[in-house]
Each structure stands twice: as structure tokens, then as C-alpha cells.
Tab-separated table of C-alpha atoms in Angstrom:
chain	number	residue	atom	x	y	z
S	1	MET	CA	4.739	-19.449	-22.387
S	2	LYS	CA	3.637	-17.280	-19.647
S	3	SER	CA	0.219	-17.114	-18.712
S	4	ARG	CA	-1.932	-13.863	-19.114
S	5	SER	CA	-2.866	-14.076	-15.249
S	6	GLY	CA	0.592	-14.167	-14.311
S	7	VAL	CA	1.642	-11.189	-16.404
S	8	ARG	CA	-1.505	-9.272	-14.885
S	9	ARG	CA	-0.283	-10.242	-11.463
S	10	ARG	CA	3.144	-8.710	-12.321
S	11	LEU	CA	1.876	-5.554	-13.839
S	12	ALA	CA	-0.634	-5.147	-10.901
S	13	PRO	CA	1.972	-3.359	-8.423
S	14	ILE	CA	3.042	-1.085	-11.591
S	15	ALA	CA	-0.566	0.019	-12.322
S	16	PHE	CA	-1.297	0.623	-8.716
S	17	ALA	CA	1.746	2.791	-8.360
S	18	LEU	CA	0.623	4.781	-11.646
S	19	ALA	CA	-2.829	5.146	-10.126
S	20	LEU	CA	-1.130	6.812	-7.128
S	21	THR	CA	0.938	9.121	-9.484
S	22	LEU	CA	-2.074	10.097	-11.602
S	23	GLY	CA	-4.980	12.000	-10.584
S	24	ALA	CA	-8.639	11.270	-11.460
S	25	GLY	CA	-8.220	13.224	-14.490
S	26	GLY	CA	-4.999	11.797	-15.710
S	27	THR	CA	-2.680	14.616	-14.542
S	28	ALA	CA	0.134	14.101	-12.385
S	29	ALA	CA	-0.488	14.401	-8.663
S	30	PHE	CA	1.600	16.413	-6.373
S	31	ALA	CA	3.102	13.632	-4.423
S	32	ALA	CA	6.921	14.135	-4.459
S	33	ASP	CA	9.384	11.267	-4.202
S	34	GLN	CA	10.584	10.582	-0.693
S	35	ALA	CA	13.994	11.620	-1.116
S	36	THR	CA	12.856	15.356	-1.882
S	37	ILE	CA	10.569	15.353	1.043
S	38	ASP	CA	13.342	13.971	3.301
S	39	ALA	CA	15.738	16.616	1.804
S	40	ALA	CA	13.197	19.470	2.410
S	41	LYS	CA	12.947	18.343	6.152
S	42	LYS	CA	16.538	18.427	6.406
S	43	GLU	CA	16.658	22.020	4.893
S	44	GLY	CA	14.268	23.010	7.546
S	45	ALA	CA	12.916	26.143	6.024
S	46	LEU	CA	11.124	27.754	3.069
S	47	VAL	CA	11.256	31.659	2.060
S	48	TYR	CA	8.867	32.913	-0.552
S	49	ALA	CA	8.181	36.396	-2.034
S	50	THR	CA	4.726	37.255	-3.544
S	51	ASN	CA	2.272	39.983	-4.066
S	52	LEU	CA	-0.587	37.360	-4.626
S	53	PHE	CA	-1.551	36.152	-1.084
S	54	ALA	CA	-3.125	38.071	1.601
S	55	PRO	CA	-1.864	37.237	5.190
S	56	THR	CA	-4.853	35.124	5.995
S	57	THR	CA	-4.543	33.156	2.720
S	58	GLN	CA	-0.769	32.589	3.553
S	59	LYS	CA	-1.630	31.152	6.867
S	60	GLU	CA	-4.121	28.433	5.429
S	61	LEU	CA	-1.631	27.792	2.599
S	62	GLN	CA	1.251	27.221	4.856
S	63	GLN	CA	-0.775	24.884	7.295
S	64	ALA	CA	-2.184	22.848	4.271
S	65	PHE	CA	1.290	22.603	2.816
S	66	ARG	CA	2.829	21.548	6.506
S	67	ASP	CA	0.100	18.982	6.742
S	68	PHE	CA	0.327	17.503	3.476
S	69	TYR	CA	3.970	16.672	3.603
S	70	LYS	CA	3.905	16.125	7.370
S	71	LEU	CA	6.593	18.603	7.998
S	72	PRO	CA	7.939	18.889	11.485
S	73	ALA	CA	7.022	21.890	13.742
S	74	SER	CA	10.686	22.910	13.599
S	75	PHE	CA	10.133	23.628	9.774
S	76	LYS	CA	10.320	27.338	9.411
S	77	MET	CA	8.139	29.192	6.711
S	78	GLN	CA	8.499	32.969	6.032
S	79	GLY	CA	6.522	34.746	3.349
S	80	TYR	CA	7.344	38.251	2.164
S	81	ILE	CA	4.242	40.018	0.710
S	82	GLY	CA	4.434	43.382	-0.794
S	83	SER	CA	3.256	45.131	-4.094
S	84	SER	CA	4.711	43.763	-7.465
S	85	SER	CA	7.355	46.436	-7.537
S	86	ALA	CA	8.336	45.677	-4.121
S	87	VAL	CA	8.626	41.932	-4.776
S	88	VAL	CA	10.698	42.532	-7.788
S	89	SER	CA	12.942	45.074	-5.987
S	90	ARG	CA	13.741	42.824	-3.080
S	91	THR	CA	14.520	39.633	-5.304
S	92	GLY	CA	16.457	41.883	-7.600
S	93	GLU	CA	18.488	43.367	-4.879
S	94	GLU	CA	19.360	39.767	-3.528
S	95	LEU	CA	20.290	38.471	-6.721
S	96	LYS	CA	22.591	41.537	-7.558
S	97	ALA	CA	24.252	41.227	-4.260
S	98	GLY	CA	24.704	37.370	-4.175
S	99	LYS	CA	23.041	37.091	-1.016
S	100	VAL	CA	19.763	35.175	-1.957
S	101	THR	CA	17.367	34.362	0.875
S	102	VAL	CA	14.254	33.926	-1.240
S	103	ASP	CA	13.367	30.387	-2.617
S	104	TRP	CA	10.256	30.925	-4.626
S	105	VAL	CA	8.701	33.908	-6.162
S	106	ALA	CA	5.234	34.810	-7.475
S	107	VAL	CA	4.449	38.029	-9.248
S	108	ASN	CA	2.653	39.497	-12.333
S	109	PHE	CA	5.340	41.249	-14.307
S	110	ALA	CA	5.990	39.532	-17.650
S	111	THR	CA	9.388	40.998	-18.682
S	112	TYR	CA	10.688	40.532	-15.155
S	113	TRP	CA	10.196	36.691	-15.730
S	114	LYS	CA	11.642	36.800	-19.117
S	115	ASP	CA	14.734	38.605	-17.832
S	116	LEU	CA	15.466	36.115	-14.876
S	117	GLN	CA	15.089	33.287	-17.513
S	118	LYS	CA	17.417	34.944	-19.745
S	119	ARG	CA	20.055	35.473	-17.138
S	120	GLY	CA	19.825	31.876	-15.835
S	121	GLU	CA	18.267	33.035	-12.502
S	122	LEU	CA	15.417	30.369	-12.364
S	123	MET	CA	15.912	26.737	-11.513
S	124	LYS	CA	14.620	24.327	-14.384
S	125	TYR	CA	12.001	22.186	-12.356
S	126	CYS	CA	9.416	20.387	-14.541
S	127	SER	CA	6.675	20.217	-11.837
S	128	PRO	CA	4.210	17.422	-12.700
S	129	GLU	CA	1.382	19.902	-11.803
S	130	TYR	CA	2.212	22.048	-14.841
S	131	LYS	CA	0.353	19.125	-16.840
S	132	GLY	CA	-2.989	20.285	-15.097
S	133	LEU	CA	-2.804	23.795	-16.608
S	134	THR	CA	-4.964	23.086	-19.385
S	135	TYR	CA	-6.416	26.667	-19.997
S	136	ARG	CA	-2.831	28.148	-20.655
S	137	LYS	CA	-3.314	28.444	-24.355
S	138	LYS	CA	-6.762	29.959	-23.891
S	139	ALA	CA	-5.511	32.651	-21.731
S	140	GLY	CA	-2.703	33.658	-23.966
S	141	VAL	CA	-0.248	34.043	-21.004
S	142	LEU	CA	3.619	33.332	-21.158
S	143	ASP	CA	4.685	29.778	-21.123
S	144	GLY	CA	7.863	29.551	-19.117
S	145	GLY	CA	8.408	25.675	-19.800
S	146	CYS	CA	10.028	24.201	-16.687
S	147	ASN	CA	11.257	27.575	-15.308
S	148	PHE	CA	7.804	29.152	-14.358
S	149	GLN	CA	4.093	29.185	-15.022
S	150	ALA	CA	1.146	31.282	-14.300
S	151	VAL	CA	-0.144	30.571	-10.699
S	152	ALA	CA	-3.036	32.710	-11.569
S	153	ILE	CA	-4.648	34.975	-14.288
S	154	ILE	CA	-4.688	38.638	-13.371
S	155	ILE	CA	-7.122	40.823	-15.045
S	156	PHE	CA	-7.560	44.334	-13.822
S	157	GLY	CA	-11.028	45.925	-14.546
S	158	LEU	CA	-13.624	47.951	-12.680
S	159	MET	CA	-14.494	48.100	-9.160
S	160	TRP	CA	-17.118	50.306	-7.603
S	161	ASN	CA	-19.350	50.889	-4.476
S	162	PRO	CA	-22.930	50.547	-5.328
S	163	ALA	CA	-23.853	52.320	-2.262
S	164	TYR	CA	-22.464	55.447	-3.900
S	165	VAL	CA	-22.661	54.470	-7.459
S	166	LYS	CA	-26.002	53.338	-8.723
S	167	GLU	CA	-25.025	52.814	-12.412
S	168	ASP	CA	-23.924	49.451	-13.601
S	169	LEU	CA	-20.581	49.839	-14.866
S	170	GLN	CA	-19.814	47.411	-17.800
S	171	SER	CA	-17.931	49.847	-20.238
S	172	TRP	CA	-14.692	52.155	-19.869
S	173	ALA	CA	-16.706	54.619	-21.449
S	174	GLN	CA	-19.185	55.215	-18.844
S	175	LEU	CA	-16.524	56.672	-16.665
S	176	ALA	CA	-16.180	59.597	-18.856
S	177	ASN	CA	-19.452	60.935	-17.505
S	178	PRO	CA	-18.978	64.312	-15.867
S	179	LYS	CA	-20.955	63.097	-12.833
S	180	TYR	CA	-18.001	61.131	-11.671
S	181	LYS	CA	-15.412	63.899	-11.718
S	182	GLY	CA	-13.501	63.645	-8.364
S	183	LEU	CA	-14.820	59.992	-7.578
S	184	ILE	CA	-12.241	57.873	-9.351
S	185	ILE	CA	-9.151	56.123	-8.191
S	186	PHE	CA	-6.577	54.822	-10.674
S	187	GLY	CA	-3.908	52.158	-10.279
S	188	ASP	CA	-0.654	54.088	-10.534
S	189	VAL	CA	0.828	52.949	-13.935
S	190	ARG	CA	4.008	55.149	-13.007
S	191	LYS	CA	5.040	53.080	-10.193
S	192	SER	CA	3.696	49.321	-11.092
S	193	GLY	CA	5.174	46.855	-13.541
S	194	ALA	CA	1.706	45.041	-13.377
S	195	TYR	CA	-0.361	48.281	-14.084
S	196	LEU	CA	1.992	49.004	-16.775
S	197	ASP	CA	1.631	45.669	-18.513
S	198	ALA	CA	-2.080	46.228	-18.554
S	199	TYR	CA	-1.831	49.767	-19.787
S	200	TYR	CA	0.515	48.686	-22.538
S	201	GLY	CA	-2.080	46.094	-23.752
S	202	LEU	CA	-5.118	48.412	-23.501
S	203	ARG	CA	-3.068	51.223	-25.367
S	204	THR	CA	-1.620	49.048	-28.046
S	205	ASP	CA	-4.733	47.567	-28.781
S	206	LYS	CA	-6.506	50.814	-28.802
S	207	VAL	CA	-8.913	50.066	-26.147
S	208	TRP	CA	-7.942	53.068	-24.096
S	209	THR	CA	-7.823	55.864	-26.880
S	210	ASP	CA	-6.100	59.364	-26.416
S	211	ALA	CA	-9.482	60.946	-26.403
S	212	TRP	CA	-10.902	58.555	-23.561
S	213	LEU	CA	-7.828	59.253	-21.430
S	214	GLU	CA	-8.129	63.003	-21.878
S	215	LYS	CA	-11.721	62.660	-20.655
S	216	ILE	CA	-10.619	60.553	-17.764
S	217	LYS	CA	-7.845	62.978	-16.812
S	218	ALA	CA	-10.801	65.836	-16.811
S	219	GLN	CA	-12.155	63.642	-14.140
S	220	LYS	CA	-9.308	64.469	-11.776
S	221	PRO	CA	-8.533	60.844	-10.885
S	222	PHE	CA	-6.652	59.927	-7.606
S	223	PHE	CA	-3.565	57.577	-7.859
S	224	LEU	CA	-2.686	54.817	-5.678
S	225	LEU	CA	-0.154	51.802	-5.914
S	226	ARG	CA	-1.448	48.887	-3.873
S	227	SER	CA	-4.599	47.006	-4.747
S	228	THR	CA	-5.745	46.839	-1.421
S	229	ASP	CA	-5.489	50.577	-0.599
S	230	ILE	CA	-7.342	51.113	-3.909
S	231	ARG	CA	-10.001	48.688	-2.614
S	232	ASP	CA	-10.222	50.454	0.966
S	233	ARG	CA	-10.662	53.931	-0.734
S	234	VAL	CA	-13.583	52.312	-2.830
S	235	MET	CA	-15.108	50.797	0.355
S	236	SER	CA	-14.980	54.067	2.261
S	237	GLY	CA	-16.722	55.885	-0.435
S	238	GLU	CA	-13.811	58.603	-0.721
S	239	PHE	CA	-13.280	57.320	-4.195
S	240	PRO	CA	-16.099	54.904	-5.132
S	241	ILE	CA	-14.744	54.038	-8.604
S	242	ALA	CA	-11.622	52.144	-9.242
S	243	ILE	CA	-9.974	52.003	-12.751
S	244	LEU	CA	-7.834	48.823	-12.818
S	245	GLY	CA	-9.484	47.462	-9.939
S	246	TYR	CA	-8.687	43.982	-8.884
S	247	GLY	CA	-11.734	41.779	-8.344
S	248	PRO	CA	-10.298	39.442	-5.648
S	249	ARG	CA	-9.732	42.438	-3.407
S	250	ALA	CA	-13.537	43.131	-3.407
S	251	TYR	CA	-14.121	39.423	-2.792
S	252	GLN	CA	-11.845	39.611	0.358
S	253	VAL	CA	-14.006	42.200	1.889
S	254	ARG	CA	-17.343	40.705	1.012
S	255	LYS	CA	-18.511	40.483	4.397
S	256	GLN	CA	-17.856	44.033	5.220
S	257	ALA	CA	-19.003	45.755	1.925
S	258	LYS	CA	-20.667	44.649	-1.243
S	259	LEU	CA	-18.406	45.960	-3.812
S	260	SER	CA	-19.274	45.412	-7.497
S	261	VAL	CA	-16.659	44.382	-10.201
S	262	SER	CA	-16.682	43.973	-13.875
S	263	TRP	CA	-14.424	43.467	-16.960
S	264	PRO	CA	-15.370	46.081	-19.457
S	265	LYS	CA	-16.767	44.970	-22.819
S	266	GLU	CA	-14.314	46.894	-24.816
S	267	GLY	CA	-11.535	44.703	-23.622
S	268	VAL	CA	-9.250	43.972	-20.736
S	269	VAL	CA	-5.694	42.459	-20.452
S	270	GLU	CA	-5.159	38.788	-19.301
S	271	ASP	CA	-1.840	38.633	-17.551
S	272	GLY	CA	-0.156	36.002	-15.609
S	273	ASN	CA	0.965	35.883	-11.909
S	274	TYR	CA	3.893	33.663	-12.372
S	275	GLY	CA	5.541	31.532	-10.007
S	276	GLY	CA	8.908	29.796	-9.977
S	277	ILE	CA	12.210	28.792	-8.199
S	278	LEU	CA	15.182	30.915	-8.007
S	279	ALA	CA	18.413	29.126	-9.121
S	280	LYS	CA	20.115	29.980	-6.143
S	281	ALA	CA	17.445	29.188	-3.705
S	282	PRO	CA	18.925	28.032	-0.255
S	283	HIS	CA	16.154	25.523	0.233
S	284	PRO	CA	15.704	24.050	-3.309
S	285	ASN	CA	13.897	20.949	-2.060
S	286	ALA	CA	11.470	22.663	-0.065
S	287	ALA	CA	10.845	25.090	-2.817
S	288	LYS	CA	10.170	22.239	-5.187
S	289	LEU	CA	7.367	20.835	-2.912
S	290	TRP	CA	5.888	24.337	-2.279
S	291	ASN	CA	5.842	24.891	-6.209
S	292	ASP	CA	3.993	21.626	-6.588
S	293	PHE	CA	1.593	22.474	-3.761
S	294	ILE	CA	0.674	25.947	-5.107
S	295	PHE	CA	-0.048	24.355	-8.565
S	296	SER	CA	-1.835	21.497	-7.428
S	297	LYS	CA	-5.515	21.036	-7.522
S	298	LYS	CA	-5.544	21.250	-3.733
S	299	GLY	CA	-3.457	24.503	-3.724
S	300	GLN	CA	-5.446	26.229	-6.436
S	301	GLU	CA	-8.737	25.425	-4.611
S	302	ILE	CA	-7.490	27.165	-1.564
S	303	LEU	CA	-6.379	30.207	-3.654
S	304	ILE	CA	-9.568	30.286	-5.399
S	305	LYS	CA	-11.419	29.964	-1.940
S	306	LEU	CA	-9.470	32.643	-0.160
S	307	GLU	CA	-8.367	34.962	-3.104
S	308	ALA	CA	-10.831	34.399	-5.787
S	309	ILE	CA	-8.142	33.992	-8.535
S	310	ALA	CA	-8.651	32.893	-12.002
S	311	THR	CA	-7.067	29.637	-12.440
S	312	LEU	CA	-5.501	27.716	-15.352
S	313	ARG	CA	-6.729	24.293	-14.078
S	314	SER	CA	-9.936	23.018	-15.332
S	315	ASP	CA	-10.375	20.392	-12.647
S	316	VAL	CA	-11.144	22.709	-9.872
S	317	ASN	CA	-14.728	23.803	-8.665
S	318	ILE	CA	-15.332	27.591	-8.412
S	319	PRO	CA	-17.681	28.244	-5.279
S	320	ALA	CA	-20.754	30.222	-5.989
S	321	GLU	CA	-19.980	33.011	-3.823
S	322	VAL	CA	-16.676	33.314	-5.669
S	323	LYS	CA	-17.992	33.486	-9.191
S	324	PRO	CA	-19.175	37.069	-9.345
S	325	PHE	CA	-15.430	38.318	-8.502
S	326	VAL	CA	-13.763	35.896	-11.020
S	327	PRO	CA	-13.861	36.425	-14.787
S	328	ASP	CA	-14.920	33.765	-17.105
S	329	LEU	CA	-11.760	33.219	-19.286
S	330	GLY	CA	-13.959	32.074	-22.189
S	331	LYS	CA	-16.379	35.187	-21.965
S	332	VAL	CA	-14.222	38.125	-21.325
S	333	LYS	CA	-12.949	40.103	-24.347
S	334	ALA	CA	-9.160	39.792	-24.028
S	335	ALA	CA	-6.924	42.485	-25.704
S	336	PRO	CA	-4.154	40.411	-27.384
S	337	VAL	CA	-0.703	40.941	-26.125
S	338	ASP	CA	2.457	39.458	-27.593
S	339	TRP	CA	4.023	38.536	-24.022
S	340	GLU	CA	6.857	36.548	-25.652
S	341	HIS	CA	8.324	39.628	-27.500
S	342	LEU	CA	7.327	42.260	-24.891
S	343	THR	CA	10.442	44.192	-23.739
S	344	LYS	CA	11.727	47.050	-21.560
S	345	ALA	CA	12.119	48.807	-24.737
S	346	LYS	CA	8.499	48.803	-25.589
S	347	LEU	CA	7.177	49.299	-22.030
S	348	ASP	CA	9.235	52.470	-20.951
S	349	PRO	CA	7.506	54.677	-23.741
S	350	MET	CA	4.279	53.581	-22.482
S	351	ARG	CA	5.056	54.675	-18.953
S	352	GLU	CA	6.204	57.902	-20.432
S	353	ASP	CA	2.864	58.155	-22.295
S	354	PHE	CA	1.038	57.848	-19.001
S	355	ARG	CA	3.094	60.534	-17.585
S	356	LYS	CA	2.558	62.748	-20.365
S	357	ILE	CA	-1.118	62.382	-20.132
S	358	PHE	CA	-1.576	62.453	-16.071
S	359	GLY	CA	1.844	64.140	-14.953
S	360	GLN	CA	4.768	62.983	-13.088
């Protein structure tokens, strides 16, 4: 009969290996197997496209990624950053032409991800880091299984410049006040898939009614596409109030201007900025490493620190200076959206609805 001490000695290496694989909270760490790391080094490059990162964030993420996997100086990283529509357009054109240069994509446009999955354009990669996304059900975003997951939760709300607007804006209804005529900038639903998703949810759940939208139309709002451009107009005071303002953009300029953000009490839409690997990725192993890193605790902490994202991980700390710009997923009133069954056929009429109210 084998002694217990002998069994313990034989199991010790296994337990130690498991401890390296699991994080303190019992979720898998992002230490990829050496074969994948070696293969990524041989591929020598990584290309990604996203509307999530600012250039400064991109630089820090890339350096942390290189350092963690000990990638050689010759390893090339290229990040394409654009609006949600620009990212979707670029990857779509590459897929259609059969000349894919992008490995990894992150963008907030639910139907786009479902379409990619349906067409088999996504690599099935079950990252061990997906186990750490413990807030996924609470947020009610799409679950892409091993094809894609939410890198961040995107909530468009209100943004304003308190140097010009003294009122604390906590309600959509407040914007109908005639004193705000000519002071409002609006995310352009006609040109953005991300804004359209939000508009769909707010309209179908009757948060934004016909009567309210007509009052906003009377305010003569100005429309812009990019969230950074909207933020800059709020900063300058040209249009000190933004509808569908994105809180993290205010956080990025907190040292230049103290902008305020809120998630109106009538309700907001919780959408996902999803990330995944393209099936025809030219650097598949490098893409796996990058995917693991972005979803890891370390990657998410960098994104929270630099982008003020709302994360699905429960094991990350949110710095005090970030908290005013990040919605508490447990406290905001979320307008329920059936993302699983959302289709282009449902979205197109909503875009036309917006055009009917505000023009072409």
C-alpha cells in the first residue's frame, strides 16, 4: 500500500502547476503555453482594429504586452483606431476581398458580431480569461462563447461642461428646457452603429418618446460622429451638453477640463464593446496572446486606468479618480435589449425613425 506522504510528494508538482495556472480568485491566468508564445514570435507581428483605445492607451498596452510575453524588438505591432463604423467598414472590406490583414477586432456593434459569427469569420478560441468575466449576466450583453466577448461595457449618457452649465443633469427630461436651445450636441445615429444600438434600446423601451424627441429637435442640436470630437466641442463650450456622450472621453481630458457625466435616471443602454479574433487572421498565435492579455486582470486594469472602461471582471480595482466616469452596473437603470435577436431588419427602421425626426 502506497503511503500518504508518497502520494502527496507525487501530487505536489501537479498542485504547483495548477497554482501557476489559476489566479488568486480561482480564475485562469493568461500565461499561454510556450508553444503558442514561440509560434507568435515566429509570426513576428500583430495587427488589430478598434474604436476603444486612445493612442496613449495603445502605447501602454503594447508595451505591457511585449514585456509580459518577452517579445523581441523585431516583433511588430500595428493598431488601427477609428470610429465604430470605420472599423466595421475596414474589416468588412478586407473579408469581402479575401485579403485579411487584421488579426483582432474590438468594436461595439452587436449585429456586426453576430453576422461575423454566422458567416464563420471568427476564430473559435476559448480564452481562459473569459472565466473572469463574472459580471456578464448582470450586464445582459451578448455572450459570444469562444468566438467573442465584451472587452468593456459601453454606456452612452450625458456629458456637460459645468463651466457653462450649472445644473446637475441627471435626467433626459432636463434637456428639453428652452434655455438649452443651441447648446446641445448629439451623437449621430444616422452614421454610427454604436449610437444606433443605443437609440434602438432607448426607443423600444420608451425611454425616448416621440414627444421628448420633438422637444430635442426644437433645441436645434448639432450632430457629430466621433466621441472624441463631441467631447472636444463640450470642452470648448461651443456645445456644452452632449446627448450620447461617452464618459471615458471626459476622463481622458480631466487634467485639461473638468467635465461632468451622468447616466440618466429614466434609463440607459448597456452595450458591449466586443473583442475577438478573425478566422483568417494572418498572425493567429499572436492574436491569441493579445486576446488573453486584453481580457486578463492586468489588461483590464490598464484599460480602466487609461480609458475608464466599465469592466465585466470583478477582480479589478477601480481607482478613485476613475469612479466618477464609470457607471456602477449595479445601480444604473438599464433599458433591456434583446441583443441575441437584434437584427438589421429591426435596426434599419430605427435609423429611418431618427432621420424622419431630425432630417437626413
